[in-house]
Amino acid sequence: MVKDLASTTVGVFRVEGKLYAYENTCPHQGGPVCQGLLIPRVEEKLNASQGAEGFRFDESDPRLVCPWHGFEFSVKTGCHPGKAEIRLTQFEVEEEGELVYVRV
Amino acid sequence: MSEFEYREPQITIHSDTREILANARRDIDRYNLRDYFIVDVDSHHVELDSWAEILEYVQDPVVRQVGKAMAANWPNARNLALSNHPPGLTMQDVGGRIPHQAQLAERVDAVDGEHPGSEHRDLTLVRRAMDSMGIAMQIVFPQPMLEVGLHPNPDIENQLIWAYNRWFTERILAQEPRVKSMLALPFNSPEGCLKTIREFGEKPGVVGFLITSQRQAPLFKNEYMPVYRELEERGLPFGFHAGPDYSVGKQMNRFISVHAMSFVTCNMVHLTNWIINGLPERFPKLKTVWIESGLAWLPFMMQRLDHEYLMRQSEAPLLKRLPSEYMQEMFYTSQPMEATNLKLLEATMDAIHAETQLMYASDWPHWDFDVPGRIAGLPFLSETAKRNILGETARKVFRL
Ligand code: FES
């Protein structure tokens, strides 16, 4: 889910029961990253002789894809998979009953 | 800790342009963009959405009949009849990850336009994008039509270019002074090029002409000299708009590879031919604009051509200076601006004399578009350079 808060917008995502909150501003050009597609990581499978055997989804690593230009961020870390320094601004998030609290 | 309200779902092909670009609006305040005259020298609308209208503009009655029959009878040809739309183009949105590349299927009500009920939908979409990014004027191009130079039938190619140019000048350009275009020339026919320049050169919103760079075009042939002369005399810039080509892809298995290379190699070929054949010496007042190949190729070309020219001067006898010096007098659009290494980008801008030769381009709504904040936020540019790149150079080049 994505919500307005004061002067910013925050996206909150639940992965394997845990909540993650990120600012809805992409480190690339400022796009609405939290309004992007959530999709598992794509990995390339290699065989024993290093030959490529095609792509497959890795469901354990969901990615948030910025809809402006496609930068992908691992939801669990907030980092771009190819360059960890490119990362989302993360907020603390807590859950109390049915309420979710985010510290910005 | 604060509680807050539910806001927005995911951005999809149905999202409103103003919603997709909501974050670009923040740059307007952040960089004080209202204080700049911003011209976007390369953006796109989707002509295939209006294909039935465009087919009506095909001049040749036989070709028009074939096109309309194709559109009416073939299940998938309604928006494609006669065109050579390359299937690989549908790879561009990275499997749905970048929805605005696939289509802008948003709702447009007649009341959204300034002329309720009569405004073309594409004009409303263009205006939404311009206003969201703080852009004063936008030079708009089609999309798959930029591949028309690869059409197997040159007669159909010429008919489609003429039809599109007529439709676009009447239905879009004549309706909105903020929208401009450089129209494509039917480059397989030098006479057709001249006819196109004479017919459309003074239509409202036409600020130049271009060739779609994906084509086998021996642009050094003598038959083209009257075309260049005509453009030069009229003071109209001559553009080279890059595009992808899957024939490169026969050696490449992924769209990322095809896109990374073919958008640049097509313009590398034309720029090399243009300089080595001495065309800048033959038409010194003709301004060339190199569109959508990014910037990183330019220092490569400068070094490569200078290096070889110094050893093989007799093969380029018309040149009086180094190839790179001619390149410093050409014009370039900024997108897609490779900015992963700011030192290299700064050196590139320095090499091409960006302060006077570079013009901002968004390429909206394509997947690798650049917002104006991209230029405004560069730490090494002077205030004058920013103003020039964002719009003042375009104002001069296109006499806006
Ligand atoms: S702004 Fe997010 S990928 Fe470019």
XYZ file of C-alpha atoms and ligand atoms in Angstrom:
508
model
C 0.000 0.000 0.000
C 1.078 3.628 -0.633
C -0.025 6.570 1.520
C 0.498 10.315 1.826
C 2.167 11.489 4.985
C 2.955 15.141 5.664
C 5.126 16.268 2.760
C 6.005 12.826 1.529
C 4.455 9.561 0.425
C 5.328 6.244 1.900
C 4.911 2.700 0.648
C 4.470 -0.156 3.091
C 5.006 -3.742 1.981
C 4.580 -7.055 3.753
C 7.016 -9.822 2.866
C 6.935 -13.164 4.674
C 4.981 -11.509 7.485
C 7.417 -8.626 8.002
C 6.606 -4.989 7.165
C 8.930 -2.695 5.202
C 8.336 1.042 4.653
C 10.022 3.144 1.978
C 9.741 6.693 0.719
C 7.860 6.874 -2.572
C 10.758 8.657 -4.262
C 13.210 6.742 -6.394
C 16.939 7.501 -5.989
C 17.278 7.550 -9.777
C 15.150 10.463 -11.006
C 12.607 10.735 -8.202
C 9.930 8.456 -9.654
C 7.051 6.970 -7.616
C 8.896 3.758 -6.882
C 6.392 2.461 -4.331
C 3.646 2.562 -6.947
C 5.545 0.129 -9.134
C 5.162 -3.527 -9.868
C 5.982 -6.044 -7.140
C 7.509 -9.042 -8.835
C 9.956 -11.778 -7.833
C 13.590 -11.537 -8.780
C 14.465 -13.076 -12.127
C 17.481 -15.356 -12.000
C 19.371 -17.127 -14.745
C 19.982 -20.786 -14.260
C 23.334 -22.279 -15.301
C 24.152 -25.941 -15.762
C 27.250 -27.789 -14.596
C 29.270 -26.669 -17.614
C 28.270 -22.986 -17.140
C 25.768 -23.160 -20.001
C 22.674 -20.982 -19.683
C 19.454 -22.871 -19.042
C 17.001 -19.995 -19.040
C 15.351 -17.640 -16.592
C 13.186 -18.405 -13.591
C 11.531 -16.498 -10.773
C 13.022 -16.570 -7.289
C 9.960 -16.113 -5.068
C 12.103 -15.557 -1.971
C 13.370 -12.174 -3.222
C 10.453 -9.907 -4.184
C 11.403 -6.808 -6.102
C 9.792 -3.419 -6.225
C 10.201 -1.970 -9.730
C 10.080 1.788 -10.194
C 7.490 2.467 -12.908
C 9.405 5.405 -14.395
C 12.442 3.525 -15.737
C 12.473 0.088 -14.185
C 15.147 0.304 -11.453
C 14.530 -2.754 -9.275
C 14.908 -2.784 -5.521
C 14.860 -5.807 -3.271
C 11.963 -5.248 -0.861
C 13.874 -6.880 1.986
C 16.922 -4.599 1.703
C 15.752 -1.545 -0.289
C 18.893 -1.907 -2.434
C 19.366 -2.081 -6.193
C 20.605 -5.628 -6.900
C 23.439 -4.479 -9.154
C 24.696 -1.567 -7.037
C 23.796 -1.605 -3.375
C 24.612 2.107 -2.918
C 21.528 2.885 -4.989
C 18.933 2.382 -2.310
C 15.508 3.466 -1.200
C 14.970 5.664 1.853
C 13.715 3.302 4.490
C 11.470 4.176 7.460
C 10.878 2.357 10.702
C 7.572 0.591 10.717
C 5.539 -1.013 13.514
C 2.292 -2.854 13.665
C -0.137 -2.742 16.592
C -3.239 -4.797 16.041
C -4.805 -3.464 12.856
C -2.799 -0.234 12.858
C 0.514 0.342 11.117
C 2.837 3.097 12.325
C 5.651 4.575 10.264
C 8.319 6.929 11.660
C 9.359 9.515 9.047
C 4.603 7.963 14.653
C 1.550 9.056 12.662
C -1.439 7.410 11.150
C -2.324 8.329 7.582
C -4.832 7.761 4.824
C -4.778 5.291 1.982
C -3.653 7.053 -1.184
C -2.795 5.390 -4.459
C -2.733 1.973 -5.991
C -0.088 0.759 -8.386
C 0.659 2.698 -11.539
C -0.589 0.836 -14.593
C -1.258 1.526 -18.271
C -4.562 3.079 -17.155
C -2.993 5.638 -14.794
C -3.362 9.298 -15.647
C -0.209 10.944 -17.040
C -0.493 13.562 -14.289
C -0.460 10.814 -11.685
C 2.462 8.970 -13.293
C 4.427 12.237 -13.404
C 3.254 13.613 -10.037
C 6.784 13.372 -8.663
C 8.126 15.410 -11.604
C 5.918 18.296 -10.474
C 7.948 18.459 -7.268
C 11.058 19.214 -9.328
C 9.349 22.353 -10.633
C 9.587 23.909 -7.159
C 12.799 22.209 -6.172
C 14.745 23.605 -9.137
C 12.628 26.717 -9.648
C 11.813 25.478 -13.150
C 9.042 28.060 -13.645
C 11.860 30.528 -14.048
C 13.250 28.655 -17.080
C 12.025 28.469 -20.665
C 11.996 24.689 -21.115
C 11.817 23.140 -24.539
C 11.671 19.383 -24.897
C 13.285 18.562 -28.233
C 12.257 14.889 -28.409
C 8.985 13.390 -27.195
C 6.420 11.051 -28.694
C 2.778 10.372 -29.281
C 1.338 7.049 -30.400
C 0.291 7.450 -34.020
C -0.971 3.877 -34.249
C -3.868 4.863 -31.945
C -5.044 7.117 -34.797
C -4.121 4.754 -37.610
C -7.611 4.628 -39.175
C -7.544 8.438 -39.491
C -4.019 8.403 -40.926
C -4.866 5.760 -43.541
C -7.504 8.145 -44.885
C -4.690 10.590 -45.645
C -2.777 8.133 -47.877
C -2.616 9.915 -51.235
C -2.411 7.016 -53.660
C -5.939 5.544 -54.006
C -4.637 2.035 -54.650
C -2.330 1.990 -51.640
C -5.084 3.578 -49.540
C -7.526 0.861 -50.566
C -5.021 -1.864 -49.696
C -4.410 -0.279 -46.303
C -8.076 0.100 -45.466
C -8.872 -3.438 -46.587
C -6.006 -4.763 -44.491
C -7.222 -2.819 -41.460
C -10.804 -4.011 -41.947
C -10.154 -7.669 -42.689
C -7.101 -8.798 -40.772
C -7.689 -9.495 -37.087
C -4.581 -7.688 -35.829
C -4.075 -5.066 -38.518
C -6.524 -2.365 -37.408
C -3.723 -0.229 -35.964
C -0.909 -1.583 -38.120
C -2.061 -1.902 -41.730
C 0.720 -1.152 -44.251
C 3.205 -0.403 -41.497
C 6.384 -2.355 -40.752
C 5.936 -2.297 -36.971
C 8.762 -4.493 -35.682
C 7.435 -7.059 -33.210
C 10.458 -6.621 -30.977
C 9.296 -3.134 -30.032
C 6.832 -4.747 -27.650
C 9.793 -5.807 -25.501
C 10.376 -2.203 -24.523
C 8.296 -2.114 -21.324
C 10.427 -4.847 -19.644
C 7.586 -7.287 -19.167
C 5.106 -4.736 -17.815
C 7.571 -3.208 -15.363
C 7.438 0.192 -17.106
C 3.759 0.562 -17.993
C 3.812 4.016 -19.664
C 6.018 2.581 -22.409
C 3.346 0.079 -23.438
C 0.485 2.561 -23.664
C -1.176 5.556 -22.059
C -4.651 4.055 -21.791
C -5.853 6.728 -19.406
C -9.233 8.329 -19.523
C -9.514 11.530 -21.518
C -12.799 13.394 -21.300
C -13.640 16.059 -23.833
C -13.784 18.600 -21.020
C -10.083 18.057 -20.347
C -9.144 19.792 -23.549
C -9.081 23.479 -24.194
C -11.466 22.925 -27.087
C -14.057 20.584 -25.576
C -15.219 17.876 -27.890
C -12.844 18.705 -30.718
C -9.378 18.294 -29.292
C -7.469 15.227 -30.381
C -6.829 12.839 -27.504
C -3.086 12.840 -28.181
C -2.966 16.588 -27.726
C -4.529 16.303 -24.300
C -1.965 13.642 -23.364
C 0.918 15.782 -24.620
C -0.343 18.783 -22.672
C -0.705 16.735 -19.482
C 2.920 15.617 -19.786
C 4.236 19.110 -20.572
C 2.417 20.665 -17.628
C 3.555 17.933 -15.244
C 7.212 18.484 -16.150
C 7.129 22.284 -16.404
C 7.797 22.209 -20.160
C 6.820 25.241 -22.245
C 7.109 23.657 -25.684
C 7.500 20.140 -26.894
C 8.802 18.777 -30.183
C 6.690 15.690 -30.759
C 7.440 12.685 -32.958
C 5.607 9.456 -33.768
C 6.836 6.070 -32.523
C 6.762 3.004 -34.825
C 6.873 5.376 -37.804
C 10.481 6.016 -36.780
C 11.213 2.532 -38.093
C 9.700 3.314 -41.478
C 13.142 3.539 -43.102
C 13.330 -0.253 -42.763
C 10.078 -0.743 -44.674
C 10.534 -3.355 -47.425
C 8.469 -1.333 -49.910
C 9.804 2.186 -50.578
C 6.570 3.284 -52.274
C 4.499 2.390 -49.242
C 7.104 4.047 -47.032
C 6.732 7.277 -48.985
C 2.946 7.102 -48.922
C 2.899 6.543 -45.160
C 5.302 9.399 -44.462
C 3.247 11.793 -46.579
C -0.025 10.666 -44.977
C 1.344 10.964 -41.468
C 2.851 14.393 -42.125
C -0.437 15.698 -43.489
C -2.487 14.202 -40.680
C -0.085 15.445 -37.993
C 0.197 19.003 -39.304
C -3.581 19.321 -39.658
C -4.876 17.439 -36.627
C -2.198 18.176 -34.029
C 0.307 20.889 -34.944
C -2.258 23.366 -36.238
C -4.232 23.066 -32.993
C -1.609 23.883 -30.359
C 1.232 26.398 -30.641
C 3.114 24.734 -27.776
C 3.533 21.575 -29.863
C 6.141 21.494 -32.650
C 7.735 18.829 -34.823
C 10.516 18.018 -37.210
C 8.793 16.001 -39.929
C 10.284 12.855 -41.448
C 11.567 13.010 -45.008
C 10.874 10.129 -47.447
C 14.598 9.663 -47.789
C 14.555 6.934 -50.417
C 13.308 9.605 -52.851
C 15.275 12.871 -53.082
C 12.427 14.416 -55.141
C 9.974 13.275 -52.473
C 12.142 14.980 -49.844
C 12.051 18.260 -51.759
C 8.297 17.992 -52.269
C 7.838 17.339 -48.549
C 9.956 20.322 -47.526
C 8.102 22.611 -49.950
C 4.656 21.359 -48.936
C 5.115 21.323 -45.172
C 8.058 23.652 -44.502
C 5.882 26.604 -43.626
C 3.020 24.817 -41.887
C 2.400 25.917 -38.310
C 4.526 23.992 -35.840
C 6.995 22.579 -38.387
C 10.433 23.581 -37.093
C 12.645 21.310 -39.197
C 12.889 17.941 -40.951
C 14.603 14.691 -40.128
C 15.508 11.309 -41.373
C 14.624 8.279 -39.338
C 18.139 7.012 -38.762
C 17.343 3.315 -39.060
C 17.825 3.053 -42.798
C 20.493 2.225 -45.321
C 20.918 5.811 -46.477
C 23.910 6.799 -48.606
C 23.408 10.411 -47.591
C 26.586 11.472 -49.423
C 25.008 10.790 -52.866
C 24.792 13.777 -55.152
C 21.000 13.403 -55.512
C 20.617 14.612 -51.936
C 22.504 17.873 -52.382
C 19.385 19.818 -53.485
C 17.628 18.571 -50.344
C 20.373 19.893 -48.078
C 20.495 23.144 -50.045
C 16.726 23.588 -49.655
C 16.912 23.059 -45.889
C 19.891 25.356 -45.557
C 18.258 28.144 -47.539
C 15.113 27.914 -45.475
C 17.099 27.897 -42.223
C 15.467 24.622 -41.195
C 17.506 22.206 -39.031
C 18.085 18.663 -40.239
C 17.644 15.939 -37.619
C 18.706 12.312 -37.367
C 16.329 10.428 -35.086
C 17.718 7.112 -33.820
C 15.738 3.914 -33.404
C 16.228 0.220 -32.674
C 16.940 -2.401 -35.299
C 16.574 -6.090 -34.766
C 18.947 -6.952 -37.572
C 21.611 -6.060 -35.010
C 19.626 -8.413 -32.807
C 20.398 -11.364 -35.038
C 23.721 -11.324 -33.241
C 22.119 -10.362 -29.936
C 19.616 -12.311 -27.892
C 18.222 -9.665 -25.527
C 16.404 -6.395 -26.009
C 18.744 -4.585 -23.607
C 21.618 -5.399 -25.954
C 19.724 -4.459 -29.117
C 18.563 -1.186 -27.613
C 21.907 -0.234 -26.078
C 23.711 -0.673 -29.379
C 21.372 -0.011 -32.292
C 20.105 3.374 -31.063
C 23.681 4.545 -31.332
C 25.214 2.635 -34.230
C 22.668 4.020 -36.722
C 23.696 7.583 -35.912
C 27.381 6.667 -35.786
C 27.133 5.621 -39.429
C 25.322 8.780 -40.548
C 27.528 11.135 -38.565
C 30.655 9.510 -39.969
C 29.358 9.813 -43.530
C 28.228 13.380 -42.926
C 31.622 14.532 -41.709
C 34.013 12.468 -43.820
C 32.226 13.516 -47.025
C 32.675 17.140 -46.018
C 28.973 17.968 -45.829
C 29.564 20.552 -43.069
C 31.893 22.337 -45.516
C 29.429 22.078 -48.388
C 26.459 23.337 -46.353
C 28.024 25.396 -43.590
C 24.787 27.016 -42.487
C 22.767 23.787 -42.302
C 22.263 22.850 -38.662
C 22.269 19.120 -37.898
C 20.604 17.728 -34.774
C 21.480 14.244 -33.510
C 18.519 12.840 -31.644
C 18.131 10.046 -29.093
C 21.506 8.400 -29.197
C 22.483 9.755 -25.779
C 25.828 11.466 -25.190
C 28.403 8.802 -24.374
C 29.036 7.959 -28.049
C 30.180 11.482 -28.850
C 33.637 11.535 -27.220
C 34.246 8.115 -28.768
C 33.365 9.444 -32.234
C 35.474 12.555 -31.765
C 38.557 10.612 -30.781
C 38.081 7.854 -33.300
C 37.491 10.112 -36.301
C 40.274 12.556 -35.362
C 42.681 9.670 -34.873
C 42.012 8.193 -38.315
C 41.684 11.525 -40.122
C 45.188 12.567 -39.093
C 46.576 9.477 -40.842
C 44.248 9.353 -43.850
C 43.586 13.006 -44.668
C 43.611 12.284 -48.419
C 40.388 10.277 -48.036
C 38.547 13.273 -46.598
C 39.965 16.169 -48.621
C 37.029 18.512 -48.098
C 37.775 18.795 -44.395
C 39.670 21.869 -43.263
C 39.639 21.005 -39.593
C 39.504 17.961 -37.347
C 36.268 15.949 -37.380
C 35.757 16.761 -33.694
C 35.743 20.466 -34.510
C 32.817 19.979 -36.874
C 31.127 17.929 -34.180
C 31.455 20.851 -31.798
C 29.249 22.854 -34.127
C 26.515 20.233 -34.428
C 23.547 20.036 -32.080
C 22.610 17.134 -29.835
C 19.619 16.160 -27.742
C 20.350 15.111 -24.196
C 18.302 11.952 -23.743
C 19.030 9.215 -22.778
C 21.669 10.995 -20.726
C 24.126 8.412 -19.433
C 24.857 9.712 -15.946
C 26.374 6.779 -14.124
C 29.766 8.481 -14.030
C 29.486 12.237 -13.543
C 33.158 12.855 -14.311
C 32.771 11.255 -17.722
C 29.524 13.120 -18.297
C 31.177 16.418 -17.426
C 34.078 15.677 -19.794
C 31.604 14.724 -22.520
C 29.653 17.943 -22.103
C 32.870 19.857 -22.203
C 33.990 18.069 -25.390
C 30.774 18.753 -27.296
C 30.446 22.348 -26.076
C 27.210 21.471 -24.354
C 26.644 25.029 -23.196
C 25.791 26.046 -26.750
C 25.166 22.728 -28.576
C 23.131 20.511 -26.261
C 19.332 20.608 -26.021
C 17.190 18.984 -23.364
C 14.929 16.137 -24.481
C 12.579 14.019 -22.378
C 11.660 11.246 -24.838
C 8.453 10.915 -22.829
C 6.578 8.508 -22.717
C 9.378 6.073 -23.435
C 10.889 3.804 -20.845
C 14.197 5.694 -20.588
C 12.764 9.232 -20.473
C 14.512 12.090 -18.644
C 12.756 14.775 -16.579
C 14.058 18.388 -16.779
C 15.400 18.001 -13.223
C 18.045 15.745 -14.725
C 19.728 18.789 -16.295
C 18.767 21.267 -13.578
C 20.339 19.047 -10.918
C 23.751 18.585 -12.556
C 26.343 19.958 -10.145
C 28.947 21.020 -12.701
C 26.817 23.111 -15.064
C 26.772 26.891 -14.862
C 23.453 28.693 -14.605
C 23.853 29.863 -18.213
C 24.549 26.325 -19.402
C 21.442 25.032 -17.648
C 19.263 27.714 -19.186
C 20.690 27.094 -22.638
C 20.374 23.325 -22.475
C 16.875 23.425 -21.042
C 15.496 25.753 -23.685
C 17.435 28.791 -24.853
C 19.530 26.892 -27.422
C 16.369 25.261 -28.821
C 14.758 28.697 -28.982
C 17.572 29.801 -31.302
C 17.968 26.599 -33.333
C 14.246 26.233 -34.011
C 13.434 29.975 -33.997
C 10.763 29.509 -31.319
S 13.050 7.343 -11.289
Fe 12.884 5.325 -10.626
S 13.804 4.197 -12.149
Fe 14.088 6.223 -12.742
